[in-house]
Amino acid sequence: MKKNKVFLLLVLFVFLSSCTQLKEVGFRSYTTQFSEQLDKQTIEKKLYRDFETVAIAKVTYFNKNLANQYYDYLKEKNAISQSNEKLYKKFQNDSYKNTVLWVNLYSSDFESNNISDKNSFWNVYLDCNGKKIQPIKIEKVPKDSPLNAWLYLKPREFWSTNYIIEFDRSCKNNNVDFNMASIVGSLNFKF
């Protein structure tokens, strides 16, 4: 019995040490500078009420740097067709001019899943030193939009909806404090 434990420990040690050396022998790593930056600038939060998930939101802050990496990454992979070039360039330019957030929202109640509606269940805003800044644009992203390409790098909810939310850069604070508030609770994302 003791010999079996020693043998299993030895096999486990050899396996773990070989896994760390896979890169050195030619195995590719699928992490890129873009995917690492994307992970740093994406926050996921869940809102619960009475042991039920009310909402799951993944928010990505697209600053200039991430927008450039996104565009360059897709160009490098030949993922941008000539017909979609203007769409990607517009997204990149909007990220230069405004504070751009990509929101992936799942809600258990279909009615509360639409944040682009004027009478939305959610009040979305930036908190700038105690002052609430309302978005200048909330755009629902269609499921077949080419802009969804970066999402393949992150797990996503099948029933979720994607939005692009833009705020003007009137806040002099370098931090982005994005909030989604409703009658059942609120979600706060600090970048």
PDB file of C-alpha atoms in Angstrom:
ATOM      1  CA  MET A   1       0.000   0.000   0.000  1.00  0.00           C
ATOM      2  CA  LYS A   2       2.825   2.359   0.891  1.00  0.00           C
ATOM      3  CA  LYS A   3       4.574   1.595  -2.418  1.00  0.00           C
ATOM      4  CA  ASN A   4       1.401   2.521  -4.342  1.00  0.00           C
ATOM      5  CA  LYS A   5       1.217   5.917  -2.618  1.00  0.00           C
ATOM      6  CA  VAL A   6       4.862   6.641  -3.364  1.00  0.00           C
ATOM      7  CA  PHE A   7       4.391   5.583  -6.978  1.00  0.00           C
ATOM      8  CA  LEU A   8       1.291   7.801  -7.350  1.00  0.00           C
ATOM      9  CA  LEU A   9       3.127  10.765  -5.845  1.00  0.00           C
ATOM     10  CA  LEU A  10       6.034  10.198  -8.217  1.00  0.00           C
ATOM     11  CA  VAL A  11       3.704  10.009 -11.238  1.00  0.00           C
ATOM     12  CA  LEU A  12       1.911  13.172 -10.100  1.00  0.00           C
ATOM     13  CA  PHE A  13       5.225  14.992  -9.678  1.00  0.00           C
ATOM     14  CA  VAL A  14       6.420  13.974 -13.164  1.00  0.00           C
ATOM     15  CA  PHE A  15       3.105  15.009 -14.725  1.00  0.00           C
ATOM     16  CA  LEU A  16       3.073  18.428 -13.066  1.00  0.00           C
ATOM     17  CA  SER A  17       6.683  19.155 -13.923  1.00  0.00           C
ATOM     18  CA  SER A  18       6.105  18.196 -17.565  1.00  0.00           C
ATOM     19  CA  CYS A  19       3.061  20.492 -17.786  1.00  0.00           C
ATOM     20  CA  THR A  20       5.157  23.497 -16.839  1.00  0.00           C
ATOM     21  CA  GLN A  21       7.671  22.663 -19.566  1.00  0.00           C
ATOM     22  CA  LEU A  22       5.183  22.257 -22.429  1.00  0.00           C
ATOM     23  CA  LYS A  23       5.855  25.779 -23.672  1.00  0.00           C
ATOM     24  CA  GLU A  24       9.570  25.087 -23.856  1.00  0.00           C
ATOM     25  CA  VAL A  25       9.066  22.087 -26.144  1.00  0.00           C
ATOM     26  CA  GLY A  26       6.925  23.924 -28.658  1.00  0.00           C
ATOM     27  CA  PHE A  27       3.359  23.858 -27.365  1.00  0.00           C
ATOM     28  CA  ARG A  28       1.627  27.141 -28.035  1.00  0.00           C
ATOM     29  CA  SER A  29       0.075  29.308 -25.392  1.00  0.00           C
ATOM     30  CA  TYR A  30      -3.293  30.684 -26.398  1.00  0.00           C
ATOM     31  CA  THR A  31      -3.025  33.711 -24.172  1.00  0.00           C
ATOM     32  CA  THR A  32      -2.172  36.914 -25.966  1.00  0.00           C
ATOM     33  CA  GLN A  33      -1.481  40.421 -24.792  1.00  0.00           C
ATOM     34  CA  PHE A  34      -5.034  41.290 -25.849  1.00  0.00           C
ATOM     35  CA  SER A  35      -6.642  38.393 -23.944  1.00  0.00           C
ATOM     36  CA  GLU A  36      -4.640  39.221 -20.806  1.00  0.00           C
ATOM     37  CA  GLN A  37      -5.656  42.883 -20.997  1.00  0.00           C
ATOM     38  CA  LEU A  38      -9.250  41.847 -21.684  1.00  0.00           C
ATOM     39  CA  ASP A  39      -9.261  39.759 -18.503  1.00  0.00           C
ATOM     40  CA  LYS A  40      -7.900  42.695 -16.493  1.00  0.00           C
ATOM     41  CA  GLN A  41     -10.570  45.051 -17.799  1.00  0.00           C
ATOM     42  CA  THR A  42     -13.557  42.706 -17.471  1.00  0.00           C
ATOM     43  CA  ILE A  43     -15.454  42.372 -14.215  1.00  0.00           C
ATOM     44  CA  GLU A  44     -18.322  39.970 -13.570  1.00  0.00           C
ATOM     45  CA  LYS A  45     -20.876  40.522 -10.809  1.00  0.00           C
ATOM     46  CA  LYS A  46     -23.996  38.640  -9.758  1.00  0.00           C
ATOM     47  CA  LEU A  47     -27.065  39.988  -8.009  1.00  0.00           C
ATOM     48  CA  TYR A  48     -29.047  37.607  -5.806  1.00  0.00           C
ATOM     49  CA  ARG A  49     -32.433  37.957  -4.136  1.00  0.00           C
ATOM     50  CA  ASP A  50     -34.071  35.272  -1.993  1.00  0.00           C
ATOM     51  CA  PHE A  51     -31.580  32.597  -3.128  1.00  0.00           C
ATOM     52  CA  GLU A  52     -32.299  33.372  -6.775  1.00  0.00           C
ATOM     53  CA  THR A  53     -29.952  34.921  -9.311  1.00  0.00           C
ATOM     54  CA  VAL A  54     -31.591  38.162 -10.422  1.00  0.00           C
ATOM     55  CA  ALA A  55     -28.822  39.298 -12.767  1.00  0.00           C
ATOM     56  CA  ILE A  56     -25.349  38.430 -14.016  1.00  0.00           C
ATOM     57  CA  ALA A  57     -23.393  41.235 -15.649  1.00  0.00           C
ATOM     58  CA  LYS A  58     -19.977  41.148 -17.274  1.00  0.00           C
ATOM     59  CA  VAL A  59     -18.630  44.619 -17.964  1.00  0.00           C
ATOM     60  CA  THR A  60     -15.558  45.394 -20.047  1.00  0.00           C
ATOM     61  CA  TYR A  61     -14.050  48.860 -20.025  1.00  0.00           C
ATOM     62  CA  PHE A  62     -12.695  49.626 -23.507  1.00  0.00           C
ATOM     63  CA  ASN A  63     -10.113  52.341 -23.020  1.00  0.00           C
ATOM     64  CA  LYS A  64      -7.902  53.462 -25.933  1.00  0.00           C
ATOM     65  CA  ASN A  65      -5.303  50.781 -25.261  1.00  0.00           C
ATOM     66  CA  LEU A  66      -7.755  47.867 -25.199  1.00  0.00           C
ATOM     67  CA  ALA A  67      -9.645  49.198 -28.243  1.00  0.00           C
ATOM     68  CA  ASN A  68      -6.359  49.311 -30.196  1.00  0.00           C
ATOM     69  CA  GLN A  69      -5.390  45.812 -29.068  1.00  0.00           C
ATOM     70  CA  TYR A  70      -8.854  44.547 -30.014  1.00  0.00           C
ATOM     71  CA  TYR A  71      -8.617  46.024 -33.517  1.00  0.00           C
ATOM     72  CA  ASP A  72      -5.011  44.856 -34.036  1.00  0.00           C
ATOM     73  CA  TYR A  73      -5.803  41.362 -32.752  1.00  0.00           C
ATOM     74  CA  LEU A  74      -8.695  40.945 -35.188  1.00  0.00           C
ATOM     75  CA  LYS A  75      -6.635  42.384 -38.071  1.00  0.00           C
ATOM     76  CA  GLU A  76      -3.829  39.947 -37.290  1.00  0.00           C
ATOM     77  CA  LYS A  77      -6.281  37.025 -37.336  1.00  0.00           C
ATOM     78  CA  ASN A  78      -7.888  38.286 -40.592  1.00  0.00           C
ATOM     79  CA  ALA A  79     -11.200  38.494 -38.749  1.00  0.00           C
ATOM     80  CA  ILE A  80     -12.205  41.877 -40.196  1.00  0.00           C
ATOM     81  CA  SER A  81     -13.717  41.920 -43.649  1.00  0.00           C
ATOM     82  CA  GLN A  82     -13.692  45.062 -45.777  1.00  0.00           C
ATOM     83  CA  SER A  83     -17.442  45.432 -45.301  1.00  0.00           C
ATOM     84  CA  ASN A  84     -17.017  45.467 -41.491  1.00  0.00           C
ATOM     85  CA  GLU A  85     -13.923  47.683 -41.356  1.00  0.00           C
ATOM     86  CA  LYS A  86     -15.974  50.868 -40.780  1.00  0.00           C
ATOM     87  CA  LEU A  87     -17.857  49.270 -37.897  1.00  0.00           C
ATOM     88  CA  TYR A  88     -14.635  48.337 -36.087  1.00  0.00           C
ATOM     89  CA  LYS A  89     -13.029  51.719 -36.809  1.00  0.00           C
ATOM     90  CA  LYS A  90     -16.100  53.499 -35.407  1.00  0.00           C
ATOM     91  CA  PHE A  91     -15.932  51.401 -32.228  1.00  0.00           C
ATOM     92  CA  GLN A  92     -12.219  52.182 -31.918  1.00  0.00           C
ATOM     93  CA  ASN A  93     -12.796  55.929 -32.462  1.00  0.00           C
ATOM     94  CA  ASP A  94     -15.668  55.991 -29.962  1.00  0.00           C
ATOM     95  CA  SER A  95     -13.298  54.461 -27.390  1.00  0.00           C
ATOM     96  CA  TYR A  96     -10.900  57.365 -27.995  1.00  0.00           C
ATOM     97  CA  LYS A  97     -13.547  60.068 -27.595  1.00  0.00           C
ATOM     98  CA  ASN A  98     -15.781  58.622 -24.876  1.00  0.00           C
ATOM     99  CA  THR A  99     -15.807  56.221 -21.967  1.00  0.00           C
ATOM    100  CA  VAL A 100     -17.003  52.996 -23.614  1.00  0.00           C
ATOM    101  CA  LEU A 101     -18.280  49.988 -21.696  1.00  0.00           C
ATOM    102  CA  TRP A 102     -19.347  46.658 -23.118  1.00  0.00           C
ATOM    103  CA  VAL A 103     -22.063  45.143 -20.931  1.00  0.00           C
ATOM    104  CA  ASN A 104     -23.113  41.512 -21.205  1.00  0.00           C
ATOM    105  CA  LEU A 105     -26.305  41.214 -19.127  1.00  0.00           C
ATOM    106  CA  TYR A 106     -28.319  38.165 -18.142  1.00  0.00           C
ATOM    107  CA  SER A 107     -31.471  38.559 -16.093  1.00  0.00           C
ATOM    108  CA  SER A 108     -33.889  35.881 -14.964  1.00  0.00           C
ATOM    109  CA  ASP A 109     -36.767  38.195 -15.868  1.00  0.00           C
ATOM    110  CA  PHE A 110     -36.898  39.042 -19.584  1.00  0.00           C
ATOM    111  CA  GLU A 111     -38.453  42.468 -18.940  1.00  0.00           C
ATOM    112  CA  SER A 112     -35.522  43.548 -16.764  1.00  0.00           C
ATOM    113  CA  ASN A 113     -32.929  42.472 -19.330  1.00  0.00           C
ATOM    114  CA  ASN A 114     -33.368  45.499 -21.594  1.00  0.00           C
ATOM    115  CA  ILE A 115     -31.212  48.410 -20.424  1.00  0.00           C
ATOM    116  CA  SER A 116     -31.485  50.295 -23.730  1.00  0.00           C
ATOM    117  CA  ASP A 117     -35.183  51.023 -23.162  1.00  0.00           C
ATOM    118  CA  LYS A 118     -36.028  54.525 -21.878  1.00  0.00           C
ATOM    119  CA  ASN A 119     -38.209  52.994 -19.123  1.00  0.00           C
ATOM    120  CA  SER A 120     -35.637  50.374 -18.232  1.00  0.00           C
ATOM    121  CA  PHE A 121     -35.651  48.426 -14.990  1.00  0.00           C
ATOM    122  CA  TRP A 122     -31.991  49.481 -14.590  1.00  0.00           C
ATOM    123  CA  ASN A 123     -30.584  52.938 -13.999  1.00  0.00           C
ATOM    124  CA  VAL A 124     -27.058  52.949 -15.446  1.00  0.00           C
ATOM    125  CA  TYR A 125     -24.611  55.742 -14.667  1.00  0.00           C
ATOM    126  CA  LEU A 126     -21.016  56.657 -13.895  1.00  0.00           C
ATOM    127  CA  ASP A 127     -20.217  57.919 -10.428  1.00  0.00           C
ATOM    128  CA  CYS A 128     -17.798  60.835 -10.749  1.00  0.00           C
ATOM    129  CA  ASN A 129     -16.856  61.948  -7.240  1.00  0.00           C
ATOM    130  CA  GLY A 130     -20.465  61.640  -6.076  1.00  0.00           C
ATOM    131  CA  LYS A 131     -21.990  63.122  -9.247  1.00  0.00           C
ATOM    132  CA  LYS A 132     -24.093  60.802 -11.436  1.00  0.00           C
ATOM    133  CA  ILE A 133     -23.259  60.996 -15.138  1.00  0.00           C
ATOM    134  CA  GLN A 134     -25.890  59.557 -17.464  1.00  0.00           C
ATOM    135  CA  PRO A 135     -24.900  57.733 -20.673  1.00  0.00           C
ATOM    136  CA  ILE A 136     -24.961  59.538 -23.984  1.00  0.00           C
ATOM    137  CA  LYS A 137     -25.699  56.257 -25.793  1.00  0.00           C
ATOM    138  CA  ILE A 138     -26.909  52.761 -24.922  1.00  0.00           C
ATOM    139  CA  GLU A 139     -26.916  50.488 -27.945  1.00  0.00           C
ATOM    140  CA  LYS A 140     -28.144  46.913 -27.969  1.00  0.00           C
ATOM    141  CA  VAL A 141     -25.694  44.788 -29.960  1.00  0.00           C
ATOM    142  CA  PRO A 142     -27.429  42.263 -32.239  1.00  0.00           C
ATOM    143  CA  LYS A 143     -26.399  38.612 -31.776  1.00  0.00           C
ATOM    144  CA  ASP A 144     -25.059  38.477 -35.346  1.00  0.00           C
ATOM    145  CA  SER A 145     -22.973  41.664 -35.050  1.00  0.00           C
ATOM    146  CA  PRO A 146     -19.297  41.239 -35.981  1.00  0.00           C
ATOM    147  CA  LEU A 147     -18.423  43.252 -32.854  1.00  0.00           C
ATOM    148  CA  ASN A 148     -19.224  40.127 -30.830  1.00  0.00           C
ATOM    149  CA  ALA A 149     -16.026  38.483 -32.113  1.00  0.00           C
ATOM    150  CA  TRP A 150     -13.978  39.239 -28.995  1.00  0.00           C
ATOM    151  CA  LEU A 151     -16.522  37.459 -26.825  1.00  0.00           C
ATOM    152  CA  TYR A 152     -15.320  34.111 -28.123  1.00  0.00           C
ATOM    153  CA  LEU A 153     -12.329  34.597 -25.830  1.00  0.00           C
ATOM    154  CA  LYS A 154     -14.609  34.742 -22.786  1.00  0.00           C
ATOM    155  CA  PRO A 155     -17.350  32.374 -21.658  1.00  0.00           C
ATOM    156  CA  ARG A 156     -20.768  33.890 -22.194  1.00  0.00           C
ATOM    157  CA  GLU A 157     -24.316  33.274 -21.161  1.00  0.00           C
ATOM    158  CA  PHE A 158     -26.538  31.970 -23.944  1.00  0.00           C
ATOM    159  CA  TRP A 159     -29.529  33.992 -22.722  1.00  0.00           C
ATOM    160  CA  SER A 160     -27.606  37.220 -22.163  1.00  0.00           C
ATOM    161  CA  THR A 161     -27.794  40.445 -24.148  1.00  0.00           C
ATOM    162  CA  ASN A 162     -24.873  42.676 -25.156  1.00  0.00           C
ATOM    163  CA  TYR A 163     -24.853  46.463 -24.941  1.00  0.00           C
ATOM    164  CA  ILE A 164     -22.398  49.211 -25.771  1.00  0.00           C
ATOM    165  CA  ILE A 165     -22.748  52.066 -23.309  1.00  0.00           C
ATOM    166  CA  GLU A 166     -20.973  55.366 -23.894  1.00  0.00           C
ATOM    167  CA  PHE A 167     -20.407  58.238 -21.492  1.00  0.00           C
ATOM    168  CA  ASP A 168     -18.755  61.533 -22.321  1.00  0.00           C
ATOM    169  CA  ARG A 169     -15.392  62.145 -20.713  1.00  0.00           C
ATOM    170  CA  SER A 170     -16.590  65.020 -18.516  1.00  0.00           C
ATOM    171  CA  CYS A 171     -15.315  63.290 -15.378  1.00  0.00           C
ATOM    172  CA  LYS A 172     -11.747  64.340 -14.563  1.00  0.00           C
ATOM    173  CA  ASN A 173     -11.279  61.277 -12.359  1.00  0.00           C
ATOM    174  CA  ASN A 174      -9.034  58.633 -13.980  1.00  0.00           C
ATOM    175  CA  ASN A 175     -11.016  55.784 -12.432  1.00  0.00           C
ATOM    176  CA  VAL A 176     -14.222  54.516 -13.992  1.00  0.00           C
ATOM    177  CA  ASP A 177     -16.977  53.774 -11.450  1.00  0.00           C
ATOM    178  CA  PHE A 178     -19.877  52.214 -13.405  1.00  0.00           C
ATOM    179  CA  ASN A 179     -23.163  51.433 -11.650  1.00  0.00           C
ATOM    180  CA  MET A 180     -26.326  49.536 -12.502  1.00  0.00           C
ATOM    181  CA  ALA A 181     -29.070  50.201  -9.956  1.00  0.00           C
ATOM    182  CA  SER A 182     -32.606  48.821  -9.687  1.00  0.00           C
ATOM    183  CA  ILE A 183     -35.290  48.320  -7.064  1.00  0.00           C
ATOM    184  CA  VAL A 184     -33.895  44.854  -6.214  1.00  0.00           C
ATOM    185  CA  GLY A 185     -30.282  45.929  -5.804  1.00  0.00           C
ATOM    186  CA  SER A 186     -27.295  47.420  -7.508  1.00  0.00           C
ATOM    187  CA  LEU A 187     -24.077  46.316  -9.162  1.00  0.00           C
ATOM    188  CA  ASN A 188     -20.917  48.422  -8.981  1.00  0.00           C
ATOM    189  CA  PHE A 189     -17.928  48.037 -11.317  1.00  0.00           C
ATOM    190  CA  LYS A 190     -14.710  49.935 -10.593  1.00  0.00           C
ATOM    191  CA  PHE A 191     -11.946  50.078 -13.178  1.00  0.00           C
TER     192      PHE A 191
END
